[in-house]
Amino acid sequence: MIGPVGGDERPEGLLARLAPEAVPAGFPSPAQGYYTGPVDLNRHLMRDPTATFIVRVSGESMIGAGIFDGDELIVDRGLDAHEGDVVVAVVNTELTVKRLSYRSGRMVLSPENPAYPEIVLSEHDEATIWGVATRCLHRV
């Protein structure tokens, strides 16, 4: 499912408080417990809201990249895709999320799960990079 995040204006009410330091995943820090000012999540998560979409992931081909079934990707259609990027591609009219690479001059879309085959595009395939995934929203 693909849908726009917003128009030219930034929606109000997407502010969150930001802790001034990283939170340790090991032992707790006694210095924690205070916050800096609010963070605009639009600015924090999106480079260009007019070119940004949220895509819901279905399937398990990208679990090795930490992208799971039901996760939502923030996808920027205004970025140029580079080798190694996680991209949303349109291959023969079908959308897919894969890691981009090139081999012998051909585009290769690779899963991050060995149970799935990579897609090596031929001259007979129609393929375009729809956008570059910049963030993964994952429920904990």
XYZ file of N, CA and C in Angstrom:
420
model
N 0.843 -1.160 0.000
C 0.000 0.000 0.000
C 0.893 1.229 0.000
N 0.624 2.149 -0.893
C 1.442 3.344 -1.016
C 0.535 4.551 -0.901
N 0.947 5.522 -0.116
C 0.163 6.738 0.013
C 1.051 7.900 0.370
N 0.655 9.111 -0.034
C 1.468 10.285 0.271
C 1.441 10.592 1.753
N 2.539 11.154 2.228
C 2.628 11.552 3.618
C 1.924 12.884 3.816
N 2.110 13.802 2.917
C 1.490 15.107 3.088
C 1.720 15.972 1.883
N 1.152 17.153 1.919
C 1.308 18.103 0.834
C 2.486 19.013 1.083
N 2.332 20.271 0.635
C 3.412 21.238 0.760
C 3.608 21.709 2.197
N 2.556 21.655 3.007
C 2.662 22.131 4.374
C 2.957 20.970 5.313
N 3.660 21.290 6.370
C 3.950 20.280 7.387
C 2.766 20.209 8.343
N 2.192 19.021 8.555
C 1.063 18.914 9.481
C 1.479 19.300 10.895
N 0.560 19.917 11.603
C 0.814 20.277 12.997
C 0.659 19.035 13.869
N 1.223 19.094 15.072
C 0.995 18.032 16.034
C 1.919 16.843 15.904
N 2.978 16.934 15.109
C 3.920 15.825 14.991
C 5.217 16.166 15.714
N 5.068 16.652 16.937
C 6.234 17.001 17.734
C 6.416 15.949 18.818
N 7.665 15.645 19.109
C 7.996 14.706 20.177
C 9.169 15.275 20.949
N 9.345 14.841 22.190
C 10.485 15.299 22.981
C 11.686 14.410 22.686
N 12.851 15.023 22.645
C 14.089 14.315 22.336
C 14.983 14.301 23.560
N 15.440 13.122 23.947
C 16.412 13.012 25.031
C 17.737 13.579 24.544
N 18.478 14.281 25.407
C 19.707 14.939 24.967
C 20.881 13.994 24.743
N 20.736 12.744 25.106
C 21.830 11.796 24.923
C 21.261 10.452 24.494
N 22.121 9.616 23.955
C 21.703 8.275 23.548
C 21.328 7.467 24.789
N 20.356 6.605 24.633
C 19.912 5.760 25.743
C 20.643 4.428 25.648
N 21.398 4.049 26.687
C 22.134 2.795 26.623
C 21.196 1.591 26.603
N 21.555 0.609 25.815
C 20.784 -0.629 25.772
C 21.315 -1.622 26.803
N 22.388 -1.251 27.477
C 22.965 -2.111 28.505
C 22.557 -1.627 29.881
N 23.501 -1.016 30.618
C 23.242 -0.551 31.973
C 22.639 0.845 31.945
N 21.670 1.130 32.818
C 21.035 2.447 32.836
C 21.994 3.537 33.286
N 21.737 4.754 32.823
C 22.551 5.902 33.190
C 21.807 6.733 34.230
N 22.443 7.062 35.366
C 21.769 7.879 36.380
C 21.573 9.323 35.929
N 22.250 9.755 34.887
C 22.150 11.137 34.421
C 20.928 11.369 33.545
N 20.209 10.330 33.203
C 19.058 10.489 32.325
C 17.853 10.996 33.106
N 16.820 11.388 32.385
C 15.611 11.829 33.041
C 15.243 13.257 32.694
N 15.922 13.872 31.778
C 15.564 15.208 31.339
C 15.548 15.214 29.815
N 14.895 16.215 29.250
C 14.704 16.262 27.802
C 15.062 17.629 27.267
N 15.453 17.661 26.007
C 15.641 18.931 25.317
C 14.298 19.335 24.740
N 14.287 20.355 23.926
C 13.042 20.837 23.329
C 12.410 19.830 22.392
N 11.232 20.174 21.867
C 10.516 19.257 20.973
C 11.235 19.071 19.644
N 10.982 17.939 19.021
C 11.546 17.607 17.714
C 10.394 17.517 16.722
N 10.521 18.190 15.597
C 9.526 18.096 14.529
C 9.793 16.797 13.773
N 8.892 15.829 13.899
C 9.113 14.525 13.269
C 9.129 14.620 11.750
N 8.422 15.592 11.181
C 8.503 15.780 9.732
C 9.934 16.087 9.314
N 10.546 17.032 9.995
C 11.931 17.408 9.645
C 12.913 16.302 10.009
N 12.636 15.592 11.086
C 13.551 14.552 11.553
C 13.522 13.306 10.663
N 12.359 12.973 10.122
C 12.212 11.730 9.366
C 12.174 11.914 7.854
N 11.948 13.140 7.383
C 11.774 13.347 5.942
C 12.655 14.475 5.440
N 13.297 14.235 4.312
C 14.079 15.266 3.647
C 13.156 16.217 2.902
N 12.186 15.673 2.187
C 11.263 16.458 1.369
C 9.870 15.841 1.471
N 8.993 16.405 2.298
C 7.662 15.813 2.474
C 6.867 15.680 1.184
N 7.108 16.538 0.206
C 6.346 16.442 -1.045
C 6.773 15.246 -1.883
N 7.951 14.684 -1.617
C 8.436 13.523 -2.374
C 8.477 12.268 -1.512
N 7.886 12.337 -0.321
C 7.986 11.243 0.637
C 6.669 10.487 0.752
N 6.788 9.172 0.754
C 5.641 8.281 0.864
C 5.927 7.252 1.940
N 4.875 6.667 2.476
C 5.014 5.547 3.403
C 4.503 4.304 2.699
N 5.325 3.262 2.697
C 5.003 2.001 2.028
C 4.947 0.906 3.084
N 3.864 0.182 3.134
C 3.746 -0.953 4.064
C 4.363 -2.184 3.400
N 5.227 -2.871 4.125
C 5.940 -4.039 3.611
C 5.098 -5.286 3.846
N 5.063 -6.151 2.836
C 4.450 -7.466 3.033
C 5.468 -8.509 2.598
N 5.611 -9.537 3.379
C 6.564 -10.590 3.051
C 7.805 -10.528 3.914
N 8.678 -11.515 3.718
C 9.852 -11.690 4.576
C 11.174 -11.655 3.823
N 11.180 -11.131 2.604
C 12.410 -11.169 1.812
C 13.485 -10.210 2.312
N 13.144 -9.269 3.203
C 14.123 -8.276 3.650
C 14.418 -8.353 5.150
N 14.129 -9.501 5.769
C 14.317 -9.603 7.218
C 15.777 -9.444 7.640
N 16.717 -9.803 6.781
C 18.130 -9.637 7.101
C 18.552 -8.183 7.193
N 17.760 -7.288 6.628
C 18.016 -5.849 6.714
C 17.203 -5.221 7.841
N 16.520 -6.062 8.634
C 15.708 -5.546 9.723
C 14.363 -5.009 9.277
N 13.922 -5.404 8.084
C 12.631 -4.979 7.540
C 11.715 -6.196 7.560
N 10.631 -6.105 8.336
C 9.762 -7.254 8.567
C 8.369 -7.032 7.990
N 7.651 -8.130 7.816
C 6.277 -8.090 7.337
C 5.456 -7.146 8.215
N 4.778 -6.193 7.597
C 3.972 -5.225 8.337
C 4.689 -3.940 8.684
N 6.022 -3.900 8.564
C 6.755 -2.657 8.801
C 6.352 -1.626 7.758
N 6.619 -0.373 8.063
C 6.361 0.704 7.114
C 7.678 1.382 6.787
N 7.927 1.568 5.502
C 9.135 2.242 5.048
C 8.809 3.675 4.680
N 9.671 4.595 5.088
C 9.592 5.957 4.592
C 10.438 5.973 3.331
N 9.807 6.302 2.209
C 10.447 6.224 0.892
C 10.493 7.615 0.281
N 11.688 8.024 -0.131
C 11.891 9.334 -0.755
C 12.047 9.141 -2.254
N 11.094 9.655 -3.014
C 11.131 9.530 -4.475
C 12.047 10.570 -5.108
N 12.521 11.531 -4.342
C 13.379 12.577 -4.877
C 14.861 12.255 -4.809
N 15.234 11.169 -4.173
C 16.648 10.790 -4.058
C 17.079 9.939 -5.238
N 18.323 10.095 -5.651
C 18.910 9.191 -6.641
C 19.315 7.909 -5.923
N 18.982 6.779 -6.510
C 19.332 5.483 -5.918
C 20.780 5.142 -6.236
N 21.472 4.620 -5.239
C 22.865 4.202 -5.398
C 23.000 2.732 -5.024
N 24.050 2.123 -5.531
C 24.314 0.726 -5.208
C 24.378 0.564 -3.691
N 23.685 -0.440 -3.185
C 23.636 -0.698 -1.752
C 22.405 -0.131 -1.062
N 21.685 0.772 -1.735
C 20.462 1.327 -1.156
C 19.349 0.284 -1.132
N 18.478 0.383 -0.149
C 17.226 -0.376 -0.166
C 16.247 0.485 -0.945
N 15.676 -0.105 -1.991
C 14.815 0.653 -2.893
C 13.456 -0.020 -3.040
N 12.486 0.782 -3.433
C 11.220 0.257 -3.921
C 11.324 0.358 -5.430
N 11.204 -0.781 -6.105
C 11.339 -0.826 -7.559
C 10.047 -1.348 -8.171
N 9.796 -0.907 -9.396
C 8.686 -1.440 -10.179
C 9.315 -2.332 -11.237
N 9.038 -3.627 -11.164
C 9.589 -4.599 -12.113
C 8.419 -5.251 -12.830
N 8.331 -4.978 -14.135
C 7.239 -5.538 -14.944
C 5.876 -5.298 -14.280
N 5.633 -4.084 -13.872
C 4.397 -3.573 -13.247
C 4.188 -4.007 -11.798
N 5.115 -4.730 -11.193
C 4.979 -5.181 -9.801
C 5.953 -4.415 -8.907
N 5.480 -3.969 -7.739
C 6.347 -3.305 -6.768
C 7.093 -4.335 -5.935
N 8.350 -4.015 -5.611
C 9.138 -4.873 -4.737
C 10.104 -4.012 -3.934
N 10.469 -4.473 -2.744
C 11.479 -3.824 -1.908
C 12.693 -4.734 -1.895
N 13.829 -4.215 -2.348
C 15.060 -5.016 -2.413
C 16.268 -4.094 -2.275
N 17.458 -4.703 -2.130
C 18.713 -3.948 -2.110
C 19.247 -3.865 -3.534
N 19.629 -2.666 -3.944
C 20.065 -2.396 -5.311
C 21.554 -2.662 -5.493
N 21.883 -3.353 -6.582
C 23.282 -3.506 -6.993
C 23.312 -3.666 -8.505
N 24.507 -3.729 -9.034
C 24.691 -3.911 -10.477
C 25.725 -5.005 -10.691
N 25.486 -5.838 -11.696
C 26.411 -6.910 -12.030
C 26.481 -7.016 -13.545
N 27.673 -6.901 -14.087
C 27.885 -6.969 -15.541
C 26.966 -5.999 -16.282
N 26.805 -4.814 -15.712
C 25.988 -3.792 -16.349
C 24.492 -3.967 -16.184
N 24.079 -4.968 -15.442
C 22.641 -5.210 -15.233
C 22.240 -4.870 -13.799
N 21.034 -4.340 -13.678
C 20.500 -4.055 -12.353
C 20.147 -5.372 -11.668
N 20.524 -5.466 -10.395
C 20.203 -6.641 -9.585
C 19.474 -6.153 -8.336
N 18.344 -6.762 -8.060
C 17.564 -6.452 -6.863
C 17.641 -7.666 -5.949
N 18.335 -7.488 -4.828
C 18.631 -8.629 -3.959
C 17.801 -8.604 -2.686
N 17.265 -9.768 -2.308
C 16.581 -9.877 -1.019
C 17.618 -9.952 0.092
N 17.177 -9.792 1.310
C 18.041 -9.953 2.483
C 17.558 -11.169 3.274
N 17.236 -12.220 2.528
C 16.787 -13.481 3.111
C 17.170 -14.568 2.101
N 18.013 -15.528 2.499
C 18.479 -16.542 1.549
C 17.375 -17.441 0.997
N 16.190 -17.397 1.572
C 15.082 -18.218 1.071
C 14.455 -17.630 -0.192
N 14.867 -16.422 -0.566
C 14.285 -15.746 -1.730
C 15.350 -15.519 -2.791
N 14.986 -15.633 -4.075
C 15.963 -15.423 -5.149
C 16.160 -13.938 -5.435
N 17.354 -13.610 -5.931
C 17.562 -12.239 -6.377
C 16.925 -12.057 -7.747
N 16.683 -10.817 -8.097
C 16.101 -10.488 -9.393
C 17.199 -9.849 -10.228
N 17.657 -10.565 -11.244
C 18.653 -10.025 -12.176
C 17.882 -9.593 -13.409
N 17.880 -8.311 -13.667
C 17.059 -7.775 -14.747
C 17.737 -7.954 -16.094
N 16.945 -8.319 -17.074
C 17.449 -8.474 -18.440
C 16.933 -7.320 -19.285
N 17.364 -7.291 -20.527
C 16.907 -6.237 -21.444
C 15.418 -6.369 -21.752
N 14.814 -7.498 -21.436
C 13.390 -7.716 -21.685
C 12.513 -7.254 -20.523
N 13.137 -6.981 -19.378
C 12.380 -6.540 -18.206
C 12.179 -5.031 -18.235
N 11.032 -4.604 -17.760
C 10.781 -3.186 -17.547
C 10.981 -2.923 -16.064
N 11.899 -2.030 -15.744
C 12.189 -1.769 -14.337
C 12.515 -0.299 -14.127
N 11.986 0.231 -13.041
C 12.332 1.581 -12.610
C 12.452 1.589 -11.094
N 13.312 2.445 -10.615
C 13.421 2.654 -9.177
C 12.354 3.676 -8.811
N 11.404 3.263 -7.996
C 10.289 4.113 -7.610
C 10.702 5.087 -6.513
N 11.600 4.635 -5.612
C 12.075 5.493 -4.532
C 13.099 4.776 -3.678
N 13.760 5.552 -2.824
C 14.793 5.030 -1.930
C 14.239 5.016 -0.506
N 14.327 3.871 0.147
C 13.886 3.762 1.542
C 14.899 4.474 2.431
N 14.406 5.374 3.268
C 15.292 6.130 4.148
C 15.125 5.761 5.621
N 13.963 5.239 5.986
C 13.687 4.839 7.362
C 12.743 3.643 7.356
N 12.839 2.837 8.400
C 11.908 1.724 8.592
C 11.205 1.939 9.926
N 9.887 1.967 9.881
C 9.087 2.111 11.097
C 8.654 0.714 11.517
N 9.152 0.296 12.666
C 8.970 -1.082 13.125
C 8.383 -1.061 14.529
N 7.300 -1.771 14.735
C 6.714 -1.853 16.078
C 7.570 -2.754 16.964
N 7.697 -2.363 18.212
C 8.440 -3.189 19.172
C 7.480 -3.814 20.155
